[in-house]
Coordinates of C-alpha atoms and ligand atoms in Angstrom, one line a residue:
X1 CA 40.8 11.0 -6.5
X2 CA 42.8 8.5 -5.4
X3 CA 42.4 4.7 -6.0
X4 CA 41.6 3.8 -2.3
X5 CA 38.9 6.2 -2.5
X6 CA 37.3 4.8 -5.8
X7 CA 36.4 1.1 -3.8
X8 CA 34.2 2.1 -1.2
X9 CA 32.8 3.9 -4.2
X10 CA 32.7 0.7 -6.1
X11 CA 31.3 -1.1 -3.0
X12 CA 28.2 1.8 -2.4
X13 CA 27.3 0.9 -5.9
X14 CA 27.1 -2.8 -5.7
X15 CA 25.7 -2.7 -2.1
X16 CA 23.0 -0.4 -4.1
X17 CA 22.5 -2.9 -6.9
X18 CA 21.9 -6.2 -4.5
X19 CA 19.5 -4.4 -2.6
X20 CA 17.3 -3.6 -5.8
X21 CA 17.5 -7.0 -6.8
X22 CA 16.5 -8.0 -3.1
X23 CA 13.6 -5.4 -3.5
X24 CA 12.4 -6.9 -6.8
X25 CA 12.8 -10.2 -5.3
X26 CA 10.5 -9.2 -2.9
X27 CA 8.1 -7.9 -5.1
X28 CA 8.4 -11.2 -7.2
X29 CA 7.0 -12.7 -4.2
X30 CA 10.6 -14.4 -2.9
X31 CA 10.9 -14.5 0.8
X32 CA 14.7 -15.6 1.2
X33 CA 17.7 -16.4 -1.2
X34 CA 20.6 -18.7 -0.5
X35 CA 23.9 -16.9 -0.2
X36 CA 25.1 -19.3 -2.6
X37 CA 24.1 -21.0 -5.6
X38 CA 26.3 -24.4 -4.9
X39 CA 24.8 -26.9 -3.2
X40 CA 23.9 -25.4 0.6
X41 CA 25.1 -27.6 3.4
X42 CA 22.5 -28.1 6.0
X43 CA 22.5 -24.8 8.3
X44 CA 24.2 -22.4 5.5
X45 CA 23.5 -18.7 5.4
X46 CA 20.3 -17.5 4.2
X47 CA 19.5 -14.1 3.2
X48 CA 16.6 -12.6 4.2
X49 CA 14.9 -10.6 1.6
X50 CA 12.6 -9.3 4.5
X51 CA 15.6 -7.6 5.7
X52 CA 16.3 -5.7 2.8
X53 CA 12.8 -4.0 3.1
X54 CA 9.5 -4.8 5.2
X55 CA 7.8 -8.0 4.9
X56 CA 6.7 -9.1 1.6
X57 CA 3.3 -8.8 0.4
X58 CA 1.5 -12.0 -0.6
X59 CA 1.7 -12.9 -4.1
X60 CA -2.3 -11.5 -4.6
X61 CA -1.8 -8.5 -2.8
X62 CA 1.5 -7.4 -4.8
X63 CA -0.6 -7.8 -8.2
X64 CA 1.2 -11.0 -9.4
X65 CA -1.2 -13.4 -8.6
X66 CA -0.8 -16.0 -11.3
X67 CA 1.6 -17.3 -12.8
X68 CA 0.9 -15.4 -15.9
X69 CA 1.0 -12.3 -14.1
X70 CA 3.7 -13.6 -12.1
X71 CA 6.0 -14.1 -15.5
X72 CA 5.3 -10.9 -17.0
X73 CA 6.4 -9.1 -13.0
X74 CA 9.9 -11.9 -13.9
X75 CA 10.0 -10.2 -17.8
X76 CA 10.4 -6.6 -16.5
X77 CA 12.9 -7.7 -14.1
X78 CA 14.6 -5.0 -12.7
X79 CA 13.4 -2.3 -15.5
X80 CA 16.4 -0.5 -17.4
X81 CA 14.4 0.0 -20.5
X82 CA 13.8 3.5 -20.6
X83 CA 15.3 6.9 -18.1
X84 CA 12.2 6.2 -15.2
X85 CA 14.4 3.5 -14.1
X86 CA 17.0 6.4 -12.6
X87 CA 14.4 7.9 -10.6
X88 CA 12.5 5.2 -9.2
X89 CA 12.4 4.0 -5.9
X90 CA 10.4 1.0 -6.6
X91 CA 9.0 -0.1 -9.6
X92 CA 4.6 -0.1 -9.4
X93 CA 3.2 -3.2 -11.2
X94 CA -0.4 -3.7 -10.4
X95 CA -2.2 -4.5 -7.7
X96 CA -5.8 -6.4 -7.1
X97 CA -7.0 -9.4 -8.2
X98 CA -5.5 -11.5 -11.2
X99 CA -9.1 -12.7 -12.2
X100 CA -10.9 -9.4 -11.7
X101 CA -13.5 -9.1 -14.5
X102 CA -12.8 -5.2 -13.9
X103 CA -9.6 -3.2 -14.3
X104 CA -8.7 0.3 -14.3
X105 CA -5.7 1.3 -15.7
X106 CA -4.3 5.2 -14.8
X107 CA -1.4 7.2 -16.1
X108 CA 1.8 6.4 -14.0
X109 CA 3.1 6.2 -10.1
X110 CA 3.5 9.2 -8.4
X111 CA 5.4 9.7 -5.0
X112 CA 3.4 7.7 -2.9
X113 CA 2.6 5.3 -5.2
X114 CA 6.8 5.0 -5.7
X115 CA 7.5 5.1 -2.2
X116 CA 4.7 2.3 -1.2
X117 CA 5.3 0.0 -4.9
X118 CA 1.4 0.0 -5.1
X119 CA -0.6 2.0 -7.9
X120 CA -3.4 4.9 -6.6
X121 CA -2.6 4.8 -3.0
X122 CA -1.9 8.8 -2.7
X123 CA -5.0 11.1 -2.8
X124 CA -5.9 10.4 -6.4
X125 CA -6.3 6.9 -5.2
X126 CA -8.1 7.8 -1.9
X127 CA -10.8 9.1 -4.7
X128 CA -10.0 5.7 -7.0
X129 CA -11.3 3.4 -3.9
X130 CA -14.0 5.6 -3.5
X131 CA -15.1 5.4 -7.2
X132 CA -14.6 1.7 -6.9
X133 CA -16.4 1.2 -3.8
X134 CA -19.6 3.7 -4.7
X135 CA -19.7 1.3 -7.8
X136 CA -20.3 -1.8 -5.4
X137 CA -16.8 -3.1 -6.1
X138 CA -14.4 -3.7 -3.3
X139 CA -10.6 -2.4 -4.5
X140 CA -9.8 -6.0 -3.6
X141 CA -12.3 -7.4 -6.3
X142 CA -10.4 -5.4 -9.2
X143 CA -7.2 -5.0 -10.8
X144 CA -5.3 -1.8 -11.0
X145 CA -2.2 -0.7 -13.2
X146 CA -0.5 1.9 -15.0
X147 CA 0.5 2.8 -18.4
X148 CA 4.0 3.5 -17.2
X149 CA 5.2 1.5 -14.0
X150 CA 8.0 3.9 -12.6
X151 CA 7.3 7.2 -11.6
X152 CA 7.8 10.6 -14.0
X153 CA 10.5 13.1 -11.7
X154 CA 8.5 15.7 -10.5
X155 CA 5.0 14.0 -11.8
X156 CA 5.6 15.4 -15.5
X157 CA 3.4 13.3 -18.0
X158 CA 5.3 10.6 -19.2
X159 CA 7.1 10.7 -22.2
X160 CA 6.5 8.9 -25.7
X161 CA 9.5 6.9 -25.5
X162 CA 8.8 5.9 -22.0
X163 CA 5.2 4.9 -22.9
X164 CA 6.8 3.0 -25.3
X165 CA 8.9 0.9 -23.1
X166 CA 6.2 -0.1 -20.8
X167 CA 2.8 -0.6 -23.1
X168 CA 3.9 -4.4 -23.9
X169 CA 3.5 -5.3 -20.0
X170 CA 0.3 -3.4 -19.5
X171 CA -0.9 -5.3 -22.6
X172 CA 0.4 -8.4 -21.6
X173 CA -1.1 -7.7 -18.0
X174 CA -4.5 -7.0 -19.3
X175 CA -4.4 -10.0 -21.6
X176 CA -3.3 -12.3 -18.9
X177 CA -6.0 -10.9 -16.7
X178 CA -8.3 -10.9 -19.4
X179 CA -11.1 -8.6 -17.6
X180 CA -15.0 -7.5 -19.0
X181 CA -14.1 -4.4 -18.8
X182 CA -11.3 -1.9 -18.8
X183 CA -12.0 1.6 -17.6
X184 CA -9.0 3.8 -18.9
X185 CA -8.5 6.7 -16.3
X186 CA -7.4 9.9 -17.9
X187 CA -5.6 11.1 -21.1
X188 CA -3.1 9.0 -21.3
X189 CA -4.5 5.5 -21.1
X190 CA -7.3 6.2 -23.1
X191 CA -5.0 7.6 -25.6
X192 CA -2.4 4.9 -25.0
X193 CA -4.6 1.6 -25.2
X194 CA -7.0 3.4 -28.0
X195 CA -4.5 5.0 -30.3
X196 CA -6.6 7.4 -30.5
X197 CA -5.2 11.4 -29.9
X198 CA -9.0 12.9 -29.4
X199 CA -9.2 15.1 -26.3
X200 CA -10.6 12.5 -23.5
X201 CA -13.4 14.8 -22.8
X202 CA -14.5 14.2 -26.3
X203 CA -13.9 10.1 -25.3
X204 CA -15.1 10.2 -22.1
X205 CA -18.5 8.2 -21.5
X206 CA -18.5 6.1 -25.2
X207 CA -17.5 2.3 -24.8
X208 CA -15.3 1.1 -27.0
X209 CA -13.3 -1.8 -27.6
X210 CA -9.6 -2.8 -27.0
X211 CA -8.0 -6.2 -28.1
X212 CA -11.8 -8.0 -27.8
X213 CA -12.4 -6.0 -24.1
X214 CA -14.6 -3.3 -23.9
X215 CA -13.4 -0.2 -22.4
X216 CA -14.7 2.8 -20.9
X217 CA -12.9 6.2 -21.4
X218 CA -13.3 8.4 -18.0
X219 CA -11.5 11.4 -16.7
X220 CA -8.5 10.4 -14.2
X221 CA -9.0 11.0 -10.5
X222 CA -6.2 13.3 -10.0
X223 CA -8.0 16.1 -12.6
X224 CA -11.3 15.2 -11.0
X225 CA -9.4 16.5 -7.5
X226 CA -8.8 19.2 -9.6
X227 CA -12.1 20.4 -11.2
X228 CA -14.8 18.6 -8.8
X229 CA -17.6 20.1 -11.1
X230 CA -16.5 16.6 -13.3
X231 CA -17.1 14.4 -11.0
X232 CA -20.9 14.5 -12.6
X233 CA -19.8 13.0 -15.9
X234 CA -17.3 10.5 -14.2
X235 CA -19.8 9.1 -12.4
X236 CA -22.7 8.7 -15.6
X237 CA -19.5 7.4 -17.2
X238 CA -19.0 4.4 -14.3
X239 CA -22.7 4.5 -14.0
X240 CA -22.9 2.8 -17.9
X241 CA -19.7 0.5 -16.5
X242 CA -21.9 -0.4 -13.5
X243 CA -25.2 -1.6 -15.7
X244 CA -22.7 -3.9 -18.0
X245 CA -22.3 -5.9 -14.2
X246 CA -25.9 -5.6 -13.2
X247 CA -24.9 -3.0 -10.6
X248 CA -27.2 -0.2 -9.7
X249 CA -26.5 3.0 -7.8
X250 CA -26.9 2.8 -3.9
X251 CA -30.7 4.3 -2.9
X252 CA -31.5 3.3 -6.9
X253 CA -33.8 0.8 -7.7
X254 CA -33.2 -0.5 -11.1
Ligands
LIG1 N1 -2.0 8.4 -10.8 C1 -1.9 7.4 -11.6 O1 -2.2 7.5 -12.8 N2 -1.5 6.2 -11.1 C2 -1.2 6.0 -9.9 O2 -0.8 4.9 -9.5 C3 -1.3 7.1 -9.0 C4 -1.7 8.3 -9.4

């Protein structure tokens, strides 16, 4: 290859770069950068991180918030701590409410969730809202994360090391949002945030407690999709969540 050939190369690459910093700008909640970082006469050039992808979301709809939660999205920065990072198109913090008194917390983005930069928007989360909603929660109301916060090629589980990488934001997101309860969706939250290996149908439905919150083991929407006849338990399992806020079922009288 000859050396004329290697800039544009060069150039593709750091085009690439700026425009996922402008993305995680966005996400941070920035809506324009100066081209500069001297002193900008009056009239200077501004770029507009709008340009670099649609508008950005307001700070409480892109699951930043606070300021805590705000400085933990700032710590991961653009995420080069473990191999996700290759494959990701955007990188899927949270979304919700930064004081939610309930949280759910799932297994990792898949392709829509990737594509979009919000957590349980594909058909799992279609079945998420629902739970949510039949609970007498709006999705608004809560907070929603992941154990890992880019997306596993192919939706393969993600991988110890990987886990790894990530926990310390989840952590730090749950202690900054500090919720009553935490329900942990599927295998590998429970088994994440519990340390605990038991099969999750062997957690499911038991409270327990995590870092002084109490936390509800259920199975994860995407497997419920999968075997409907569990959508029973689920439900007695958010059921127990539901008397802890006072909540009854719709049609129930308590
Ligand atoms: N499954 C998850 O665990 N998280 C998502 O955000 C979407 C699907």
């Amino acid at each position: 290859m000859s050396g004329d050939a290697k800039i544009p190369a060069e150039a593709a690459a750091l085009a690439a770069e700026a425009v996922r910093h402008l993305w995680w700008l966005r996400d941070a909640g920035v809506r324009e950068v100066p081209l500069a970082a001297a002193p900008r006469p009056a009239g200077a050039a501004v770029v507009a991180v709008a340009k670099a992808a649609p508008p950005p979301p307001a700070l409480s709809e892109n699951g930043c918030g606070s300021e805590e939660l705000l400085a933990i999205r700032a710590g991961l920065g653009d995420c080069t701590r473990c191999k996700l990072h290759g494959g990701r198109t955007r990188l899927v913090f949270g979304v919700g409410n930064p004081s939610a008194e309930l949280m759910f917390v799932g297994e990792g983005p898949g392709a829509d969730e990737d594509l979009q930069g919000e957590p349980f928007v594909g058909r799992a989360g279609q079945l998420l809202t629902k739970m949510i909603e039949a609970m007498g929660f709006a999705r608004s109301e809560v907070y929603i994360a992941n154990v890992v916060k880019c997306r596993p090629p192919g939706n393969r589980d993600p991988e110890p090391d990987e886990i790894a990488a990530c926990e310390p934001f989840l952590k730090a997101q749950i202690a900054a949002i500090r919720p009553r309860v935490v329900v942990a969706l599927g295998r590998f939250a429970v088994q994440t945030l519990l340390r605990d290996a038991t099969p999750i149908g062997k957690q499911r439905g038991r409270w327990r407690a995590y870092e002084g919150v109490r936390l509800m083991p259920t199975f994860h929407p995407a497997y419920l999709l999968r075997n409907p006849a569990e959508k029973k338990p689920a439900w007695e399992d958010l059921q127990l969540v539901m008397k802890e806020f006072g909540k009854t079922a719709p049609g129930r009288e308590s």
